[in-house]
Coordinates of C-alpha atoms in Angstrom, one line a residue:
Chain A
M1 CA -14.1 -44.0 273.0
K2 CA -17.5 -43.3 274.2
E3 CA -20.9 -43.8 272.1
V4 CA -22.8 -40.6 272.0
I5 CA -26.0 -39.4 270.7
F6 CA -25.6 -36.0 269.4
E7 CA -28.3 -33.3 267.8
I8 CA -27.4 -31.3 264.9
I9 CA -27.6 -27.7 265.7
E10 CA -26.4 -26.3 262.6
N11 CA -25.1 -28.1 259.0
R12 CA -24.1 -25.6 256.4
P13 CA -22.2 -25.2 253.2
L14 CA -19.1 -23.6 253.5
T15 CA -17.7 -23.7 250.2
Q16 CA -19.2 -25.7 247.2
S17 CA -18.3 -29.4 248.8
I18 CA -17.1 -28.2 252.4
Y19 CA -19.8 -28.3 255.2
Q20 CA -19.5 -27.4 258.5
M21 CA -21.9 -29.0 261.1
V22 CA -22.2 -28.4 264.6
L23 CA -23.5 -30.8 267.1
R24 CA -24.4 -31.0 270.7
G25 CA -23.9 -33.6 272.8
D26 CA -21.1 -34.9 275.2
C27 CA -17.6 -34.2 274.4
S28 CA -16.1 -35.2 277.1
A29 CA -14.3 -38.4 275.7
I30 CA -12.3 -36.1 273.1
T31 CA -9.0 -34.9 274.6
R32 CA -6.8 -34.1 272.2
P33 CA -7.1 -31.8 268.9
G34 CA -6.4 -34.3 265.9
Q35 CA -9.0 -36.9 267.0
F36 CA -11.9 -38.2 265.0
V37 CA -15.5 -39.3 265.5
E38 CA -17.3 -42.2 263.7
L39 CA -20.9 -41.2 262.8
S40 CA -23.5 -43.8 262.1
L41 CA -25.7 -42.8 259.3
E42 CA -29.0 -44.4 258.2
G43 CA -28.5 -47.2 255.9
L44 CA -24.9 -47.5 255.6
F45 CA -23.0 -50.7 257.2
L46 CA -20.0 -49.0 258.4
R47 CA -19.6 -45.7 260.4
R48 CA -17.9 -42.6 258.7
P49 CA -14.7 -41.5 260.4
I50 CA -14.7 -37.5 260.4
S51 CA -11.8 -35.5 261.8
V52 CA -12.9 -33.2 265.0
C53 CA -12.7 -29.3 264.2
N54 CA -13.5 -28.0 267.4
Y55 CA -15.1 -29.2 270.8
E56 CA -16.1 -27.4 274.1
N57 CA -19.0 -26.6 276.0
N58 CA -20.8 -29.6 274.8
E59 CA -20.6 -28.6 271.1
L60 CA -18.6 -30.3 268.4
T61 CA -17.7 -28.9 265.1
L62 CA -17.0 -31.3 262.4
I63 CA -16.0 -29.8 258.8
Y64 CA -16.5 -32.6 255.8
K65 CA -16.1 -32.5 252.4
V66 CA -18.8 -34.5 250.2
V67 CA -17.1 -37.1 248.5
G68 CA -19.4 -40.3 248.5
K69 CA -22.3 -41.6 249.8
G70 CA -22.3 -41.1 253.3
T71 CA -20.8 -37.5 253.3
A72 CA -23.3 -36.6 250.6
Q73 CA -26.2 -38.0 252.7
M74 CA -24.4 -35.9 256.0
A75 CA -25.0 -32.8 253.7
E76 CA -28.6 -33.7 253.5
L77 CA -29.3 -33.6 257.6
A78 CA -31.4 -30.8 258.9
A79 CA -30.8 -29.2 262.6
G80 CA -32.6 -31.1 265.3
T81 CA -31.4 -34.5 263.5
K82 CA -30.1 -37.2 266.2
L83 CA -26.6 -38.5 265.1
N84 CA -24.9 -41.5 267.1
A85 CA -21.3 -41.0 267.1
L86 CA -18.4 -43.1 268.7
T87 CA -16.1 -40.2 269.9
G88 CA -12.8 -39.8 271.0
L89 CA -10.9 -41.8 268.7
G90 CA -7.4 -41.7 267.6
N91 CA -4.3 -40.5 269.3
G92 CA -4.3 -36.8 268.2
F93 CA -1.9 -34.1 267.8
N94 CA 0.3 -33.5 270.6
D95 CA -0.1 -29.7 271.9
S96 CA 2.5 -29.9 274.3
V97 CA 5.6 -30.0 272.6
D98 CA 8.6 -28.3 273.5
C99 CA 8.4 -25.4 271.0
S100 CA 7.5 -21.9 270.7
R101 CA 6.9 -21.1 266.9
P102 CA 4.7 -24.0 265.7
L103 CA 4.0 -24.3 262.2
L104 CA 0.7 -25.6 261.1
V105 CA 0.2 -27.0 257.5
G106 CA -2.8 -27.5 256.2
G107 CA -4.1 -28.9 252.5
G108 CA -8.1 -28.8 251.7
V109 CA -10.4 -30.9 253.9
G110 CA -7.1 -31.5 256.3
V111 CA -7.6 -27.7 257.3
P112 CA -10.1 -28.7 260.1
P113 CA -8.3 -30.8 262.7
L114 CA -5.8 -27.9 262.9
Y115 CA -8.3 -25.3 264.5
R116 CA -8.4 -26.6 267.8
L117 CA -5.0 -27.3 267.9
A118 CA -3.9 -23.7 266.8
R119 CA -6.4 -22.5 269.4
N120 CA -4.4 -24.6 272.2
L121 CA -0.9 -23.5 271.3
I122 CA -2.0 -19.6 270.9
A123 CA -3.5 -20.4 274.3
Q124 CA -0.1 -21.4 275.5
G125 CA 1.5 -18.2 274.1
K126 CA 3.1 -19.5 270.9
D127 CA 3.5 -17.6 268.0
V128 CA 1.4 -20.0 265.4
T129 CA 1.7 -19.4 261.9
M130 CA -0.9 -21.3 259.6
V131 CA -0.2 -22.1 255.8
L132 CA -3.2 -23.3 254.3
G133 CA -3.3 -25.1 250.8
F134 CA -6.2 -25.0 248.3
N135 CA -7.0 -25.9 244.8
T136 CA -8.5 -22.4 244.1
A137 CA -9.8 -19.3 245.4
S138 CA -13.7 -20.6 245.9
E139 CA -12.5 -23.7 247.8
I140 CA -10.9 -21.4 250.4
F141 CA -12.7 -21.7 254.1
Y142 CA -11.7 -20.9 257.7
R143 CA -9.2 -18.5 257.1
E144 CA -10.7 -15.5 259.2
Q145 CA -11.6 -17.9 261.9
F146 CA -7.6 -18.8 262.2
E147 CA -6.9 -15.2 261.9
A148 CA -9.6 -14.4 264.8
L149 CA -7.6 -16.7 266.9
G150 CA -4.6 -14.7 266.2
A151 CA -2.4 -16.7 264.0
K152 CA -0.4 -15.6 261.0
V153 CA -2.0 -16.9 258.3
F154 CA -0.7 -17.6 254.7
V155 CA -2.5 -19.1 251.8
A156 CA -1.7 -20.9 248.6
T157 CA -3.7 -21.9 245.9
A158 CA -2.7 -24.2 243.1
D159 CA -4.1 -22.0 240.2
G160 CA -2.6 -18.7 242.0
S161 CA -6.4 -17.4 242.1
E162 CA -5.6 -16.1 245.8
G163 CA -2.4 -15.8 248.1
C164 CA 0.8 -17.5 246.8
K165 CA 0.7 -19.5 243.4
G166 CA 1.5 -23.1 244.1
F167 CA 1.8 -25.3 246.8
V168 CA 1.8 -25.1 250.5
T169 CA 5.4 -25.7 250.1
D170 CA 6.0 -22.5 248.0
A171 CA 4.0 -20.5 250.5
I172 CA 6.3 -21.4 252.9
A173 CA 9.2 -20.6 251.1
Q174 CA 8.1 -17.2 250.1
S175 CA 7.0 -16.2 253.4
G176 CA 10.4 -16.7 255.3
V177 CA 8.4 -18.5 258.1
D178 CA 10.9 -19.3 260.8
A179 CA 9.4 -22.2 262.6
D180 CA 10.7 -24.7 265.4
Y181 CA 8.1 -27.5 265.3
F182 CA 5.4 -28.6 262.4
Y183 CA 2.3 -30.0 262.5
S184 CA 0.2 -30.8 259.3
C185 CA -2.8 -32.6 257.7
G186 CA -3.9 -33.0 253.9
P187 CA -3.2 -35.2 250.9
L188 CA -0.6 -37.5 251.1
P189 CA 2.1 -35.5 248.1
M190 CA 1.2 -32.4 250.6
L191 CA 2.6 -34.5 253.4
R192 CA 5.2 -36.2 251.8
A193 CA 6.5 -32.9 249.7
L194 CA 6.4 -31.1 253.3
T195 CA 8.1 -33.5 255.2
T196 CA 10.9 -33.2 252.6
A197 CA 11.3 -29.6 252.5
L198 CA 11.0 -29.0 256.4
D199 CA 14.2 -29.8 258.0
I200 CA 12.5 -29.5 261.8
A201 CA 10.7 -31.9 263.7
G202 CA 6.8 -32.4 263.3
E203 CA 3.9 -34.5 263.1
I204 CA 1.4 -35.5 260.7
S205 CA -2.3 -36.7 260.3
L206 CA -3.0 -39.4 257.9
E207 CA -5.7 -40.6 256.5
E208 CA -7.2 -44.3 255.4
R209 CA -10.0 -46.3 254.6
M210 CA -11.6 -47.8 257.8
G211 CA -13.3 -50.4 259.1
C212 CA -14.2 -50.4 262.7
G213 CA -12.2 -47.0 263.9
F214 CA -11.3 -48.2 267.1
G215 CA -8.6 -50.9 266.6
I216 CA -9.9 -54.1 266.4
C217 CA -10.4 -55.1 262.4
M218 CA -6.8 -53.9 261.4
G219 CA -8.4 -52.2 258.0
C220 CA -6.4 -49.4 258.2
S221 CA -2.9 -50.5 259.1
I222 CA 0.3 -48.9 257.6
Q223 CA 3.9 -50.0 257.8
T224 CA 6.2 -47.5 259.9
A225 CA 9.5 -47.1 261.2
S226 CA 8.6 -49.0 264.3
G227 CA 6.6 -51.7 262.6
P228 CA 2.8 -51.7 261.6
K229 CA 0.3 -49.2 263.0
R230 CA -3.5 -48.7 263.0
V231 CA -4.1 -45.2 261.5
C232 CA -7.6 -45.5 263.5
K233 CA -5.5 -46.0 266.7
E234 CA -1.9 -45.3 267.2
G235 CA -2.8 -42.7 264.5
P236 CA -4.0 -40.9 262.8
V237 CA -1.3 -38.6 263.9
F238 CA 2.1 -39.8 263.6
K239 CA 5.7 -38.1 264.1
K240 CA 7.2 -37.4 260.5
E241 CA 10.3 -39.8 261.1
E242 CA 7.7 -42.8 261.5
I243 CA 6.3 -42.6 258.0
L244 CA 7.9 -44.5 255.6
W245 CA 7.4 -42.9 251.9
Chain B
M1 CA -37.9 -67.5 285.3
V2 CA -34.1 -67.3 284.9
R3 CA -33.4 -68.2 281.5
D4 CA -30.5 -70.8 280.7
L5 CA -28.1 -69.3 278.1
S6 CA -25.4 -72.1 278.4
T7 CA -24.3 -74.3 275.8
T8 CA -21.6 -76.9 275.1
L9 CA -18.9 -77.2 272.7
C10 CA -17.4 -80.7 272.9
G11 CA -17.3 -80.5 276.5
V12 CA -16.2 -76.8 276.9
E13 CA -19.0 -75.0 278.8
L14 CA -20.1 -71.8 277.9
D15 CA -21.9 -69.4 279.8
N16 CA -23.9 -68.2 276.5
P17 CA -23.2 -68.8 272.9
V18 CA -21.9 -65.5 272.1
I19 CA -18.6 -65.7 270.8
P20 CA -16.8 -62.4 268.8
A21 CA -15.6 -63.8 265.2
S22 CA -12.1 -64.1 265.0
G23 CA -10.6 -60.8 263.3
T24 CA -13.4 -58.4 264.6
F25 CA -12.2 -58.4 268.0
G26 CA -8.2 -58.3 267.7
F27 CA -6.9 -60.0 270.9
G28 CA -9.7 -58.7 273.7
L29 CA -7.5 -55.5 274.6
E30 CA -9.1 -52.5 273.0
M31 CA -12.7 -54.2 273.7
S32 CA -12.0 -54.6 277.1
E33 CA -11.6 -50.8 277.6
V34 CA -15.5 -50.7 275.9
Y35 CA -17.3 -53.1 278.3
D36 CA -16.7 -56.3 280.5
I37 CA -15.4 -58.7 278.0
N38 CA -16.1 -61.5 280.7
I39 CA -20.0 -61.2 279.8
L40 CA -18.8 -63.1 276.4
G41 CA -19.4 -66.8 276.0
S42 CA -15.7 -67.2 274.5
I43 CA -13.8 -64.8 272.4
S44 CA -12.2 -66.0 269.0
V45 CA -9.0 -64.3 268.7
K46 CA -7.3 -62.8 265.9
G47 CA -6.3 -65.4 263.0
T48 CA -2.8 -66.4 263.6
T49 CA 0.2 -67.8 261.1
R50 CA 3.6 -69.0 262.0
E51 CA 5.5 -65.9 260.9
A52 CA 4.2 -62.5 261.7
R53 CA 2.2 -60.8 258.8
F54 CA 1.6 -57.3 257.9
G55 CA -1.0 -58.4 255.5
N56 CA -2.3 -56.6 252.1
P57 CA -2.1 -53.1 251.1
T58 CA -4.5 -50.7 251.4
P59 CA -7.7 -49.5 251.0
R60 CA -8.4 -53.1 252.7
I61 CA -12.4 -52.2 253.2
A62 CA -15.1 -51.6 251.0
E63 CA -18.7 -50.6 252.1
C64 CA -21.5 -53.0 250.7
S65 CA -25.3 -53.0 251.0
S66 CA -25.7 -54.4 254.5
G67 CA -22.2 -55.5 254.8
M68 CA -18.8 -54.8 253.9
I69 CA -15.8 -56.4 252.2
N70 CA -12.3 -56.9 254.0
S71 CA -9.0 -57.6 252.4
V72 CA -6.8 -57.7 255.3
G73 CA -4.6 -60.4 254.7
L74 CA -4.1 -62.4 258.1
Q75 CA -2.1 -59.4 259.7
N76 CA -0.9 -60.7 263.0
P77 CA 2.2 -60.6 265.0
G78 CA 2.8 -64.4 264.6
I79 CA 2.5 -67.2 266.6
D80 CA 5.3 -66.8 269.1
A81 CA 4.2 -63.2 269.8
V82 CA 0.6 -64.2 270.3
I83 CA 1.6 -66.6 272.9
S84 CA 4.1 -64.5 274.7
H85 CA 2.5 -61.1 274.3
E86 CA -1.3 -61.2 273.3
L87 CA -2.5 -63.9 275.4
P88 CA -0.9 -63.2 278.6
Q89 CA -2.4 -59.7 278.2
L90 CA -5.9 -61.5 277.3
R91 CA -5.5 -63.4 280.1
E92 CA -5.5 -60.6 282.6
R93 CA -8.7 -59.2 281.3
F94 CA -10.8 -62.3 280.4
H95 CA -11.4 -65.5 282.4
K96 CA -13.2 -67.7 279.9
P97 CA -12.4 -70.3 277.5
I98 CA -10.3 -68.7 274.5
I99 CA -10.9 -70.0 271.3
A100 CA -7.5 -69.8 269.2
N101 CA -7.7 -69.3 265.5
I102 CA -5.0 -70.7 263.4
S103 CA -4.2 -69.9 259.6
G104 CA -1.3 -71.4 257.7
F105 CA 0.4 -71.5 254.1
S106 CA 1.3 -75.2 254.4
I107 CA 0.3 -78.2 256.3
E108 CA 3.3 -77.9 258.3
E109 CA 2.5 -74.6 259.4
Y110 CA -0.7 -75.2 260.4
T111 CA 0.4 -78.2 262.6
E112 CA 3.4 -76.0 263.9
C113 CA 1.1 -73.6 265.3
C114 CA -1.3 -75.7 266.7
R115 CA 1.5 -77.6 268.5
K116 CA 2.8 -74.5 269.8
I117 CA -0.9 -73.2 271.1
D118 CA -1.7 -76.6 272.4
S119 CA 0.1 -75.9 275.7
E120 CA -1.8 -72.6 276.3
E121 CA -3.9 -73.8 279.3
Q122 CA -6.7 -70.9 278.5
V123 CA -6.9 -71.9 274.9
E124 CA -9.7 -74.4 275.2
I125 CA -10.6 -74.6 271.3
I126 CA -8.4 -74.5 268.3
E127 CA -10.1 -73.2 265.4
V128 CA -8.4 -73.7 262.2
N129 CA -9.2 -71.3 259.4
V130 CA -9.2 -73.1 255.9
S131 CA -11.2 -70.4 254.4
C132 CA -9.7 -67.1 254.3
P133 CA -9.9 -65.5 251.0
N134 CA -7.7 -62.7 251.4
V135 CA -3.9 -64.6 250.9
H136 CA -2.8 -66.5 248.0
N137 CA -1.5 -70.0 248.1
G138 CA -3.0 -70.7 251.6
G139 CA -6.2 -70.2 253.6
M140 CA -9.0 -70.8 251.2
A141 CA -7.0 -73.1 249.1
F142 CA -7.4 -75.6 251.9
G143 CA -10.8 -75.3 252.4
T144 CA -12.4 -75.7 249.1
S145 CA -11.9 -79.1 248.3
A146 CA -12.4 -81.9 250.6
E147 CA -9.2 -83.6 250.5
S148 CA -7.2 -81.0 251.5
A149 CA -9.5 -79.6 254.1
A150 CA -9.6 -83.4 255.7
A151 CA -5.4 -83.6 255.4
V152 CA -5.0 -80.3 257.5
T153 CA -7.8 -81.9 259.8
E154 CA -5.8 -85.0 260.2
A155 CA -2.4 -83.3 260.8
V156 CA -3.5 -80.7 263.4
K157 CA -5.5 -83.5 265.3
A158 CA -2.4 -85.4 265.4
V159 CA -0.7 -82.5 267.5
T160 CA -3.0 -81.5 269.9
T161 CA -5.7 -82.9 272.2
K162 CA -8.0 -80.0 272.3
P163 CA -10.9 -79.8 270.2
V164 CA -10.1 -78.7 266.8
F165 CA -13.2 -76.8 264.9
I166 CA -12.4 -76.3 260.9
K167 CA -13.7 -73.0 259.8
L168 CA -15.2 -73.5 256.7
S169 CA -15.3 -71.3 253.4
P170 CA -19.1 -70.8 251.9
N171 CA -17.0 -70.4 248.7
V172 CA -17.8 -73.9 247.5
T173 CA -20.0 -76.0 245.5
D174 CA -20.8 -78.4 248.2
I175 CA -20.3 -77.4 251.7
V176 CA -21.6 -80.7 253.4
S177 CA -18.9 -82.7 251.3
I178 CA -16.2 -80.6 252.8
A179 CA -17.7 -80.7 256.3
R180 CA -18.1 -84.8 256.0
A181 CA -14.6 -85.0 255.3
C182 CA -13.6 -82.8 258.1
E183 CA -15.7 -84.8 260.4
D184 CA -14.3 -88.1 258.8
A185 CA -10.8 -86.8 259.4
G186 CA -11.5 -86.4 263.1
A187 CA -12.6 -82.7 263.1
D188 CA -14.2 -82.4 266.7
G189 CA -16.6 -79.3 265.4
L190 CA -17.1 -76.8 262.6
T191 CA -17.3 -73.2 262.3
L192 CA -19.0 -71.5 259.5
I193 CA -19.7 -69.6 257.7
N194 CA -16.2 -67.6 256.7
T195 CA -16.6 -64.2 254.4
M196 CA -18.1 -64.8 250.9
L197 CA -15.4 -63.6 248.1
G198 CA -16.6 -60.5 246.8
M199 CA -15.6 -57.2 244.9
R200 CA -16.5 -53.8 244.5
I201 CA -15.5 -51.0 241.6
D202 CA -15.0 -47.6 242.0
I203 CA -17.0 -46.2 239.1
A204 CA -15.9 -42.8 238.8
R205 CA -12.0 -43.9 239.0
R206 CA -12.9 -47.4 237.1
R207 CA -10.7 -49.3 239.7
P208 CA -11.5 -51.8 242.2
V209 CA -12.3 -50.4 245.5
I210 CA -10.0 -53.0 247.5
A211 CA -6.2 -52.7 246.8
N212 CA -6.2 -56.6 246.3
K213 CA -9.1 -56.3 243.9
M214 CA -11.4 -59.2 246.0
G215 CA -12.1 -59.4 249.6
G216 CA -14.4 -60.9 252.1
F217 CA -17.9 -60.2 252.1
S218 CA -19.6 -60.3 255.6
G219 CA -22.2 -58.8 257.3
R220 CA -25.9 -58.9 257.9
A221 CA -26.4 -59.1 253.9
I222 CA -24.7 -62.8 254.0
F223 CA -27.0 -64.3 256.9
P224 CA -29.5 -66.3 255.2
V225 CA -26.6 -67.9 253.2
A226 CA -24.9 -68.7 256.5
V227 CA -28.1 -70.0 258.3
R228 CA -28.6 -72.4 254.8
M229 CA -25.6 -73.7 255.2
V230 CA -25.3 -74.5 258.7
Y231 CA -29.0 -75.9 258.5
Q232 CA -27.3 -78.1 256.0
V233 CA -23.9 -79.1 257.6
A234 CA -25.9 -79.5 260.9
N235 CA -28.0 -82.3 259.6
A236 CA -25.4 -84.2 257.7
C237 CA -22.9 -84.0 260.2
S238 CA -23.1 -85.3 264.1
I239 CA -20.4 -83.1 265.5
P240 CA -21.1 -79.5 266.9
V241 CA -21.4 -76.3 264.6
I242 CA -20.3 -72.7 265.3
G243 CA -22.9 -70.6 263.6
C244 CA -21.3 -67.2 262.0
G245 CA -22.2 -65.1 259.3
G246 CA -24.1 -61.6 259.5
I247 CA -25.3 -62.3 263.0
A248 CA -26.5 -59.1 264.6
T249 CA -29.1 -59.7 267.0
A250 CA -30.5 -62.0 269.5
E251 CA -33.1 -63.0 267.1
D252 CA -30.2 -64.0 264.6
V253 CA -28.6 -65.9 267.6
V254 CA -32.0 -67.9 268.1
E255 CA -32.4 -68.3 264.2
M256 CA -28.8 -70.0 264.0
M257 CA -29.0 -72.3 266.6
M258 CA -32.6 -73.4 265.5
A259 CA -30.8 -74.3 262.3
G260 CA -28.4 -76.3 263.9
A261 CA -25.5 -73.9 265.8
S262 CA -24.1 -75.3 269.3
A263 CA -22.9 -71.5 269.5
V264 CA -22.6 -68.2 267.4
Q265 CA -19.8 -66.2 266.4
V266 CA -20.6 -62.4 265.9
G267 CA -18.4 -60.6 263.0
A268 CA -19.0 -57.7 260.9
E269 CA -21.4 -56.2 263.3
N270 CA -18.8 -55.9 266.3
L271 CA -17.0 -53.0 263.6
R272 CA -20.2 -50.7 263.5
N273 CA -21.4 -51.3 266.7
P274 CA -18.8 -52.2 269.3
Y275 CA -21.4 -53.1 271.7
A276 CA -23.1 -55.6 269.6
C277 CA -22.2 -59.1 271.4
K278 CA -23.2 -57.0 274.8
Q279 CA -26.4 -56.0 273.7
I280 CA -26.9 -59.5 272.2
I281 CA -26.3 -61.2 275.5
E282 CA -28.3 -58.9 277.4
E283 CA -31.5 -59.2 274.8
L284 CA -31.4 -63.0 274.7
P285 CA -33.1 -63.9 278.2
K286 CA -35.9 -61.3 277.0
L287 CA -36.3 -62.8 273.5
M288 CA -36.3 -66.7 274.9
E289 CA -38.9 -65.3 277.5
R290 CA -41.2 -64.1 274.5
L291 CA -40.7 -67.1 272.8
G292 CA -40.9 -69.7 275.6
I293 CA -37.5 -70.8 275.5
E294 CA -36.1 -72.0 278.8
K295 CA -32.7 -73.3 278.2
L296 CA -31.3 -72.3 274.9
R297 CA -29.7 -75.2 274.0
D298 CA -33.0 -76.9 273.8
I299 CA -33.6 -75.3 270.5
I300 CA -30.1 -76.4 268.8
G301 CA -31.1 -77.8 266.0
I302 CA -35.0 -77.8 266.3
V303 CA -35.9 -77.1 262.7
K304 CA -36.0 -79.8 260.7

């Protein structure tokens, strides 16, 4: 964990409610895709945990959805604004698992942390397939970015306005993906359905309301197959067999 | 001039009065990677019960204006694991007096835990929590009546020779009568205040934010309540008081000590600023210089 003062370089909407914020500052504490940062926002008591989309050359990319007071405030921040963040939080995805055809499944605002993961896996020469689920066509983001990395990308929308009509599990079934490991981040029902549908090993990133974000308050604890775990510290990424649905 | 930050709690010498409050610092392990925790006066470690507890369902946390609500529900690995696993790890990293924090659901549970922790050499003070608002049939139930608070005090005093501090709840009509009852029952000191019972509602979903509906409200917002209660209790009792509740700055420490606290605990602020205790300790000598305070202990209860 490292406290860093970042400067916002860019903060713009990708869809009606999803924003991309690019910040300049020390990213050295961020060591794995799937980790998160905690932003200190003016007038709010607790920091806001936001997953890391990408980090390189002292540039941090965060993609967030406006869902409450904190994220609404973030959306109003102009370039040049300084932001205090705790960086390098959580354990992140294990990108050195022995596999050759990983499947990365993201749902809605669960898509961003898969970006740096996909990049790392592709850099290792792995054959990466992405399945991205959204409610409707206007909510789709980052498809081109994943394609530009060299991933095969399939999209599912709940209303069928683009790609496969239905959920990510439908898109996986229709596309006939032959994967040997999976990584996922998204809403809990999606993660549960996916874990049930796939008989390969994998890991998923969970979300929970947090107090501190660095393991001292026990605000975000969950029960797992190997006892109580903190989503902020042992997580947010867990192996699928750890999760007690 | 060198400023003297030291203070004493029942003969236990602390280099400075700054103590992370129970539940906001774990067992020190995580924080020892953030800064050298040996700069602290002491640490009040995570509240411990006889059996391991997972605690309450999530969400356990709610944001509030200048504060937060928690409903963790005394998640802890149980007294035996604390003694065999957590305290040895803390000992490797922390060489100052430790405050053990004990909770329970019956008087027998309190005494059993206190008896076990009594043999831990580095534990120099036992803090007995009769004020957790997040569990049923225990915790706060013991701290909201003078009789039951006194009964717990008397029972734990019988099984330990270490100084016993009773941690009091602010969710009472008359905190002074409960504080006096604890003192009369043999308490060596008092810690106050624990969190205030609070609640938030998600107006879009029309349901409580916290899964357990209510929880303990803490943070800067409760500081004036804490100062008032510390002032009342310190003036009514002759045993030392650890002031707790909304402390976030060196100024708050001085204010709390002027109200009557011999030491202070920093709680919720640690969760939003992991460096809070460190910054307060670094700031204190400068503030003392500005205020013309040579020895911090000279200001304890100076406001009448």
